[in-house]
Coordinates of C-alpha atoms in Angstrom, one line a residue:
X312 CA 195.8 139.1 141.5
X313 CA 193.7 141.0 143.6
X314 CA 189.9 140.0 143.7
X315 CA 188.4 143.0 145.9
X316 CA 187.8 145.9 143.7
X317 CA 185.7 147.7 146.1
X318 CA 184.9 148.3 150.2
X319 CA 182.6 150.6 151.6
X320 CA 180.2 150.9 154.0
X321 CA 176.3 149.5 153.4
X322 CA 174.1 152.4 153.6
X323 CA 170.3 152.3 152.9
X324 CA 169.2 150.9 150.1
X325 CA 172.4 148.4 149.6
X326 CA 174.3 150.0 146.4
X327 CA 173.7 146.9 143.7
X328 CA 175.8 146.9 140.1
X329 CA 173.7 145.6 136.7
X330 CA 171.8 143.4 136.2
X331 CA 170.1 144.3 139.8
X332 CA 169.0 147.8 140.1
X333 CA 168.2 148.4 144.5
X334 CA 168.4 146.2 147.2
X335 CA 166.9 147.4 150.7
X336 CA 167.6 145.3 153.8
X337 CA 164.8 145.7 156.5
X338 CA 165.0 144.5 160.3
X339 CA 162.5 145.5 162.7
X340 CA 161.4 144.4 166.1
X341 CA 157.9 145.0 165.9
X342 CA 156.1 144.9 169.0
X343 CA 152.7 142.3 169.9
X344 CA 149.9 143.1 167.2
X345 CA 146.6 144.1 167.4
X346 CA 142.8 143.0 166.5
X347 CA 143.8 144.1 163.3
X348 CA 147.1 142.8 163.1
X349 CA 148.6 146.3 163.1
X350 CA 150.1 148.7 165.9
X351 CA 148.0 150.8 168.5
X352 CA 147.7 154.6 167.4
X353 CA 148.9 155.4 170.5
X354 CA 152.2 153.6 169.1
X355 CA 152.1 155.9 166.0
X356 CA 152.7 159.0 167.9
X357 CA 156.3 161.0 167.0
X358 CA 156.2 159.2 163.6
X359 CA 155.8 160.5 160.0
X360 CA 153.0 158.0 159.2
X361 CA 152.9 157.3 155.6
X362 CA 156.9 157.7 155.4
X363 CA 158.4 156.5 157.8
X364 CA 161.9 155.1 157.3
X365 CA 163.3 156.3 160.6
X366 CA 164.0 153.1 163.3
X367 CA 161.7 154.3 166.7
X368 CA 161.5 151.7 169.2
X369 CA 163.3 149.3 167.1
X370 CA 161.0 149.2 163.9
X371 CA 159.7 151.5 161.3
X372 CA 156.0 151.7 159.7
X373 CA 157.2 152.6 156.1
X374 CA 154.5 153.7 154.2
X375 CA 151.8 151.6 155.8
X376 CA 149.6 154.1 158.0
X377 CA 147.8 151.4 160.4
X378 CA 150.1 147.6 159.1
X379 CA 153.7 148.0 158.6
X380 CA 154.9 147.5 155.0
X381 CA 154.0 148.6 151.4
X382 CA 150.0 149.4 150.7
X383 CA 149.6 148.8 146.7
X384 CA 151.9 150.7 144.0
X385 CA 153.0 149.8 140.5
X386 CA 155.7 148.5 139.1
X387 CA 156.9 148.3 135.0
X388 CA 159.9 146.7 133.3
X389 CA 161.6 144.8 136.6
X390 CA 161.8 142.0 138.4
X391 CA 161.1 142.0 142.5
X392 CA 162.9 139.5 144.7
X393 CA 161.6 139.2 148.1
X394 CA 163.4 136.7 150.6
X395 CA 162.0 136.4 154.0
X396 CA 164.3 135.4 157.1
X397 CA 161.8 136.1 159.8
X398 CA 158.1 137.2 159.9
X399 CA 155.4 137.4 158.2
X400 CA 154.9 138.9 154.5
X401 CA 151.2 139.6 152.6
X402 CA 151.0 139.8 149.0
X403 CA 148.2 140.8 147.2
X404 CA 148.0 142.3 143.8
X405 CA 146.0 144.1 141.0
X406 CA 145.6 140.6 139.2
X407 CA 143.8 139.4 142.0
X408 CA 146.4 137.1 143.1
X409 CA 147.4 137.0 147.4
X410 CA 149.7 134.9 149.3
X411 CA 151.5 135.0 152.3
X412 CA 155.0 133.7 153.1
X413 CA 157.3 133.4 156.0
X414 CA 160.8 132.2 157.1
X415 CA 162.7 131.0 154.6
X416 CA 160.4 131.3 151.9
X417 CA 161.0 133.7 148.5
X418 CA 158.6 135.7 146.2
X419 CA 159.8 136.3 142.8
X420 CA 157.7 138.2 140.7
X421 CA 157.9 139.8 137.5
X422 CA 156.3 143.2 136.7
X423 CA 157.0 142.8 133.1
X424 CA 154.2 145.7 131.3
X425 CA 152.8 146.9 134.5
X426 CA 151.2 145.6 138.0
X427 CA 150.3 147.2 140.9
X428 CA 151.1 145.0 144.2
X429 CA 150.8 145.6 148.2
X430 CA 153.8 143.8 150.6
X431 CA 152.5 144.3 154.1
X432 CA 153.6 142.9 157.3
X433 CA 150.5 142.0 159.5
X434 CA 152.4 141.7 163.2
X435 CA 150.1 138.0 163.6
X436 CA 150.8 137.5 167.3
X437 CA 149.0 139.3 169.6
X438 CA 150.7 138.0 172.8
X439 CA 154.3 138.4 171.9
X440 CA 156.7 140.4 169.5
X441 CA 156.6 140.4 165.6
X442 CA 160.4 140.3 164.8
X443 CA 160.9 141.0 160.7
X444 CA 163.6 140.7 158.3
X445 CA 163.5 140.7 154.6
X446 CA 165.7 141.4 151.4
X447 CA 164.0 143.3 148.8
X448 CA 165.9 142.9 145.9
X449 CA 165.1 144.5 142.1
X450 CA 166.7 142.9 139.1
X451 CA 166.3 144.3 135.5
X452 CA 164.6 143.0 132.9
X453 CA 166.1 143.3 129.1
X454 CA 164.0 145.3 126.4
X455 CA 163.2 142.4 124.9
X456 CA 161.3 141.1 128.6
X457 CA 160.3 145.0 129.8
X458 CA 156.5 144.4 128.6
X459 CA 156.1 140.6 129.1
X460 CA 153.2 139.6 131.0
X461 CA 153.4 140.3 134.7
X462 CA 153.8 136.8 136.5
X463 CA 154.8 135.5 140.5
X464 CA 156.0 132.1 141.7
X465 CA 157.0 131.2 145.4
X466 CA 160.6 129.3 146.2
X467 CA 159.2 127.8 149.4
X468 CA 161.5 127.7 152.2
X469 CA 161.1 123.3 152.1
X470 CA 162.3 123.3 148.7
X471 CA 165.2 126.2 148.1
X472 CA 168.5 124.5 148.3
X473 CA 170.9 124.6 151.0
X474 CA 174.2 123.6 151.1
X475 CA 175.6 122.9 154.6
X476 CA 179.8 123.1 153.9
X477 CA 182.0 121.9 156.8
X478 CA 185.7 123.1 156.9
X479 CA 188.7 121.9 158.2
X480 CA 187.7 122.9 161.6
X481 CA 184.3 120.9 161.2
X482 CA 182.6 124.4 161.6
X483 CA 179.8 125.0 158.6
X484 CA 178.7 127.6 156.6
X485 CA 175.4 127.7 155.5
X486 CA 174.2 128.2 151.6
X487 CA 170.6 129.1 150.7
X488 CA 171.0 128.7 147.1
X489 CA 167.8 131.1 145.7
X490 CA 169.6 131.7 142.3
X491 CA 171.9 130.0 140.4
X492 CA 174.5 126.9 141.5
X493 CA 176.8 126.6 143.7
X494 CA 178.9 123.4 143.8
X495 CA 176.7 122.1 141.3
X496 CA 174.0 122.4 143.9
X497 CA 171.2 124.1 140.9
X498 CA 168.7 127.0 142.7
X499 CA 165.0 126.4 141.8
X500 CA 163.6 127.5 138.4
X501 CA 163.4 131.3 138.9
X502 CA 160.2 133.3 136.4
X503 CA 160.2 132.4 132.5
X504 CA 161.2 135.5 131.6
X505 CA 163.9 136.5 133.8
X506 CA 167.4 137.3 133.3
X507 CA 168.3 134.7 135.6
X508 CA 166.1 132.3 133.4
X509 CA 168.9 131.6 131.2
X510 CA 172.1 129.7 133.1
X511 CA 174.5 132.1 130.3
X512 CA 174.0 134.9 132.5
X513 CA 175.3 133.7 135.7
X514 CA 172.6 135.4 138.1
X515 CA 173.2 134.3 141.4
X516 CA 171.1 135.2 144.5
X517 CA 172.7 133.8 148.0
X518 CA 172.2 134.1 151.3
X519 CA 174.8 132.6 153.8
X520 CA 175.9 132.5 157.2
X521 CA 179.3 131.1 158.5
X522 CA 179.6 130.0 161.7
X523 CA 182.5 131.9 164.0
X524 CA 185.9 130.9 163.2
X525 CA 184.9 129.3 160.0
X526 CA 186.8 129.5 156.4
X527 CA 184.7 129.0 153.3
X528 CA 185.9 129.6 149.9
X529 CA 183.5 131.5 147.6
X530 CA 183.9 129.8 144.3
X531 CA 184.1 131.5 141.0
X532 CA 181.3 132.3 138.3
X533 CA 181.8 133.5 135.0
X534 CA 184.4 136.7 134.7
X535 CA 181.7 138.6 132.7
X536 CA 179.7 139.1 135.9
X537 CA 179.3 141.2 138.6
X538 CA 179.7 140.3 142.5
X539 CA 178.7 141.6 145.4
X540 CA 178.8 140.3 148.7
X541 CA 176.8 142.4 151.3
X542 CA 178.4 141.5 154.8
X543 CA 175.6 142.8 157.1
X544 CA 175.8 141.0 160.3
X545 CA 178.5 139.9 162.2
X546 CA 181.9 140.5 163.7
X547 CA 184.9 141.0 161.2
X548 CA 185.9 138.7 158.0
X549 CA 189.5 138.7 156.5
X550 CA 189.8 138.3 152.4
X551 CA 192.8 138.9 150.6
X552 CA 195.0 139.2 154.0
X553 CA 192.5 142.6 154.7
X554 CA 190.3 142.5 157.9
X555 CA 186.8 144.0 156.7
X556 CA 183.9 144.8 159.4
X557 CA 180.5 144.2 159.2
X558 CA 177.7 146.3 157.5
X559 CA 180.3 146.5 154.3
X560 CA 180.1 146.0 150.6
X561 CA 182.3 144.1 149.3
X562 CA 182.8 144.3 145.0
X563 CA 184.9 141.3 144.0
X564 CA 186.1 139.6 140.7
X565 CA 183.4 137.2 140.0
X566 CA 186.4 134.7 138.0
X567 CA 188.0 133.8 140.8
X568 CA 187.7 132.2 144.1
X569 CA 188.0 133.9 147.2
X570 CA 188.7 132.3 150.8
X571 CA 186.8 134.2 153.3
X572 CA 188.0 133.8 156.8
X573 CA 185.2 134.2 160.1
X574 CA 185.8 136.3 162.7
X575 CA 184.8 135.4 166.4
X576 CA 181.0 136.0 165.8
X577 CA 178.5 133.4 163.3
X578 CA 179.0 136.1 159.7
X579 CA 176.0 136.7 157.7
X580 CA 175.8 137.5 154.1
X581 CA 173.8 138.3 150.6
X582 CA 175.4 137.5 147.7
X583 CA 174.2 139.1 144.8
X584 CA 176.3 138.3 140.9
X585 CA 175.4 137.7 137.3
X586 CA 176.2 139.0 133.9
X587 CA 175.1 142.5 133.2
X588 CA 172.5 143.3 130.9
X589 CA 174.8 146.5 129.8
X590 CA 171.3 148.4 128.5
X591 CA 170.4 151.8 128.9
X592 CA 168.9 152.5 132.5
X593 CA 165.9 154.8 132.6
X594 CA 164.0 155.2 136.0
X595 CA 161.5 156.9 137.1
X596 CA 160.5 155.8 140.8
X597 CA 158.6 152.4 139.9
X598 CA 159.5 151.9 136.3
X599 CA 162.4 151.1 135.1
X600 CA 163.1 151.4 130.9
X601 CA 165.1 152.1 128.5
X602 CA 164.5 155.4 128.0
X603 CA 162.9 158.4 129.0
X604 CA 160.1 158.1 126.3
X605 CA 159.1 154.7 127.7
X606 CA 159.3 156.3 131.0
X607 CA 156.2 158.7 129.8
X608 CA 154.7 156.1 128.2
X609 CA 154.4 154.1 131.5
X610 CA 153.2 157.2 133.6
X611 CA 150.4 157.6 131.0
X612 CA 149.3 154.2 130.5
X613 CA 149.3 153.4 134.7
X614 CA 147.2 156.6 134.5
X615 CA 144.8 155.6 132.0
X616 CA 144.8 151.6 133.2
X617 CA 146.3 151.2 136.8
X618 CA 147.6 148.1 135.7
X619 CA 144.4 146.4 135.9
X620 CA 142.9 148.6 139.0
X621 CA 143.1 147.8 142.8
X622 CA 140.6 145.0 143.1
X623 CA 140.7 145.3 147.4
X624 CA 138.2 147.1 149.0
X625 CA 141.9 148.2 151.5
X626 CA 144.9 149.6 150.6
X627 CA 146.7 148.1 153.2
X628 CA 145.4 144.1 152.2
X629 CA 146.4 141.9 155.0
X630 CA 145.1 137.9 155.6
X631 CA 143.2 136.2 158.4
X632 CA 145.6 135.9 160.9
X633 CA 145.6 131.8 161.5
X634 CA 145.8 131.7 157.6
X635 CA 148.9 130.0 156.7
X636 CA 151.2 129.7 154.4
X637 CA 149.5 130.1 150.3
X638 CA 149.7 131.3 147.6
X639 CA 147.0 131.9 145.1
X640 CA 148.0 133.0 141.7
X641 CA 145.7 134.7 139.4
X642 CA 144.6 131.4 137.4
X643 CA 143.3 130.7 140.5
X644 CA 145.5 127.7 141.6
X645 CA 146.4 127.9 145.0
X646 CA 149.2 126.3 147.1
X647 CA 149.1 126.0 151.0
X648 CA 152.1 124.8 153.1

C-alpha cells in the first residue's frame, strides 16, 4: 500500500486539509531594532508599507507600518495556533489581555464569537539582528464551538513535550509534541473548546527535526484523519523508495506508519493531522462559518461591536523591551517565565 497520496511544492500560505483552514510559515532576518523597537524609515524605503509580503533585505514588514507583524484585526469562528522557533512575538487583544512569547513557546487562542487581536514582532535588540520564525496555523471550530467565548492559553516552551528518538545509527530526531501523542508521549491540554479538545479527533500539531542521515518512523493515527507533513527545511528525504526535496507537501495516509529516511542535511518539519470536521466552509477574510448568512452576520455585528473595541491607545501594541516572558489573560492573572 502506498501511503503518499500527494507531493507538491509549499507555496505561501502552506495548503492545509480540514480540520485546519491556512498555515503561513514566516522567516525573516530582521535587522538591529530601534528606540522603538521597530525599523528606521530610512529602512522602509522601496517597500509597500502596510502590505508588504515581499522578502527585501531578508525580512518583510507585513502589515505593520513602523513594528513588523500584525497591528489589531478580528477574528470569528476559528482557532489561531502560533508556534514560535526564534524571536520575539507581542500579543495584545480587545479583551485587554497582552503577553509576549519567544522560542519555543505556543499561543493557542480561540476566537470563538469574535476578538480583535495584534501579533507584532518588536526587533528587542538594538545592538544585533532580530532573526524570526513562526508558524501561524488556523484550525476550525465546529458550529456547535463557532460562538463560544473567545479564550488564550500559552504552551510554554519549558513544559511542551519533546521526544528525543535515537535510531539505529544513534542519530536523533527531535519531537515537539504541541498537539496530540506521540508514542504515548500526551501534548499539553490545548483550549476547552477546541477540536483538538477531544482525543476522538486525532488533532495532532508537530514540529520535528531529524538530524542528517537519520531514519525515524512516523507512526500511525486514526485512518479517519488527515496528514500532512510540511518538509520546509533541509536537504532531500526518501519515503516510499521516492526521493522528495525540501520546501514540499507531503499528503499521507494517516493509518499507517511511514519510515522517513534523512538526507545529508539536519530535516525540518510541521506536522499537521486530525479528523475532519467535514462541515460546510464559509469564509470571508477573518471569519470563518458555516454559511454565508453567518458570514453577514459577523461583518455586521464586528461593525456595530468591534468585538469589544481596541482598548490601546496604538495599533501597533508592542511591550517594554526588558519585559520578559508573560502572559496576562483578561481575568487578570498573569504568568511570567
Amino acid at each position: 500500500m502506498n501511503t503518499i497520496l500527494n507531493i507538491e511544492p509549499l507555496g505561501f500560505p502552506w495548503k492545509t486539509q480540514d480540520p485546519f483552514l491556512f498555515c503561513a510559515y514566516h522567516r525573516d532576518e530582521y535587522p538591529k531594532g530601534n528606540s522603538n523597537l521597530g525599523v528606521d524609515f530610512e529602512q522602509l524605503k522601496g517597500r509597500n508599507v502596510g502590505q508588504d509580503f515581499v522578502i527585501k533585505d531578508g525580512w518583510r514588514m507585513y502589515h505593520g507600518s513602523n513594528i513588523p507583524g500584525f497591528p489589531y484585526h478580528p477574528h470569528r469562528g476559528f482557532e489561531t495556533i502560533t508556534i514560535n522557533k526564534e524571536g520575539v512575538v507581542d500579543h495584545s487583544d480587545s479583551l485587554g489581555a497582552t503577553g509576549r512569547f519567544m522560542s519555543g513557546d505556543v499561543q493557542w487562542m480561540t476566537a470563538g464569537k469574535g476578538i480583535q487581536h495584534s501579533e507584532m514582532f518588536p526587533l528587542i535588540e538594538e545592538n544585533k539582528e532580530n532573526p524570526l520564525e513562526i508558524f501561524q496555523i488556523w484550525l476550525n471550530l465546529p458550529k456547535i464551538s463557532k460562538m463560544v467565548e473567545p479564550h488564550f492559553k500559552m504552551l510554554w516552551n519549558e513544559d511542551i513535550p519533546v521526544i528525543n528518538q535515537k535510531d539505529e545509527s544513534n542519530r536523533t530526531t527531535s519531537i515537539q509534541v504541541i498537539a496530540g501523542d506521540i508514542d504515548k508521549t500526551a501534548a499539553l491540554a490545548p483550549t476547552p473548546d477546541s477540536w483538538a479538545s477531544n482525543p476522538k479527533n486525532a488533532v495532532g500539531v508537530f514540529t520535528v527535526k531529524m538530524e542528517a542521515g537519520t531514519s525515524w518512523t512516523l507512526p500511525k493515527t486514526s485512518d479517519k484523519a488527515n496528514r500532512s507533513v510540511f518538509f520546509y527545511k533541509g536537504s532531500t528525504i526518501e519515503m516510499e523508495g521516492q526521493t522528495i526535496p525540501s520546501d514540499h507537501l507531503i499528503e499521507l495516509l494517516a493509518g499507517e506508519d511511514i519510515l522517513i529516511q534523512n538526507g545529508n542535511k539536519d530535516a525540518y518539519f510541521l506536522i499537521l493531522e486530525g479528523k475532519p470536521i467535514g462541515e460546510p466552509v464559509a469564509q470571508h477574510g477573518p471569519f470563518v462559518m458555516n454559511t454565508q448568512e453567518e458570514i453577514r452576520q459577523a461583518m455586521s455585528d464586528y461593525g456595530k461591536t468591534q468585538f469589544g473595541g481596541w482598548p490601546w491607545s496604538e495599533t501597533e501594541v508592542v511591550h517594554p523591551r526588558d519585559k520578559g516572558r508573560f502572559a496576562l489573560h483578561s481575568n487578570g492573572i498573569e504568568e511570567v517565565k
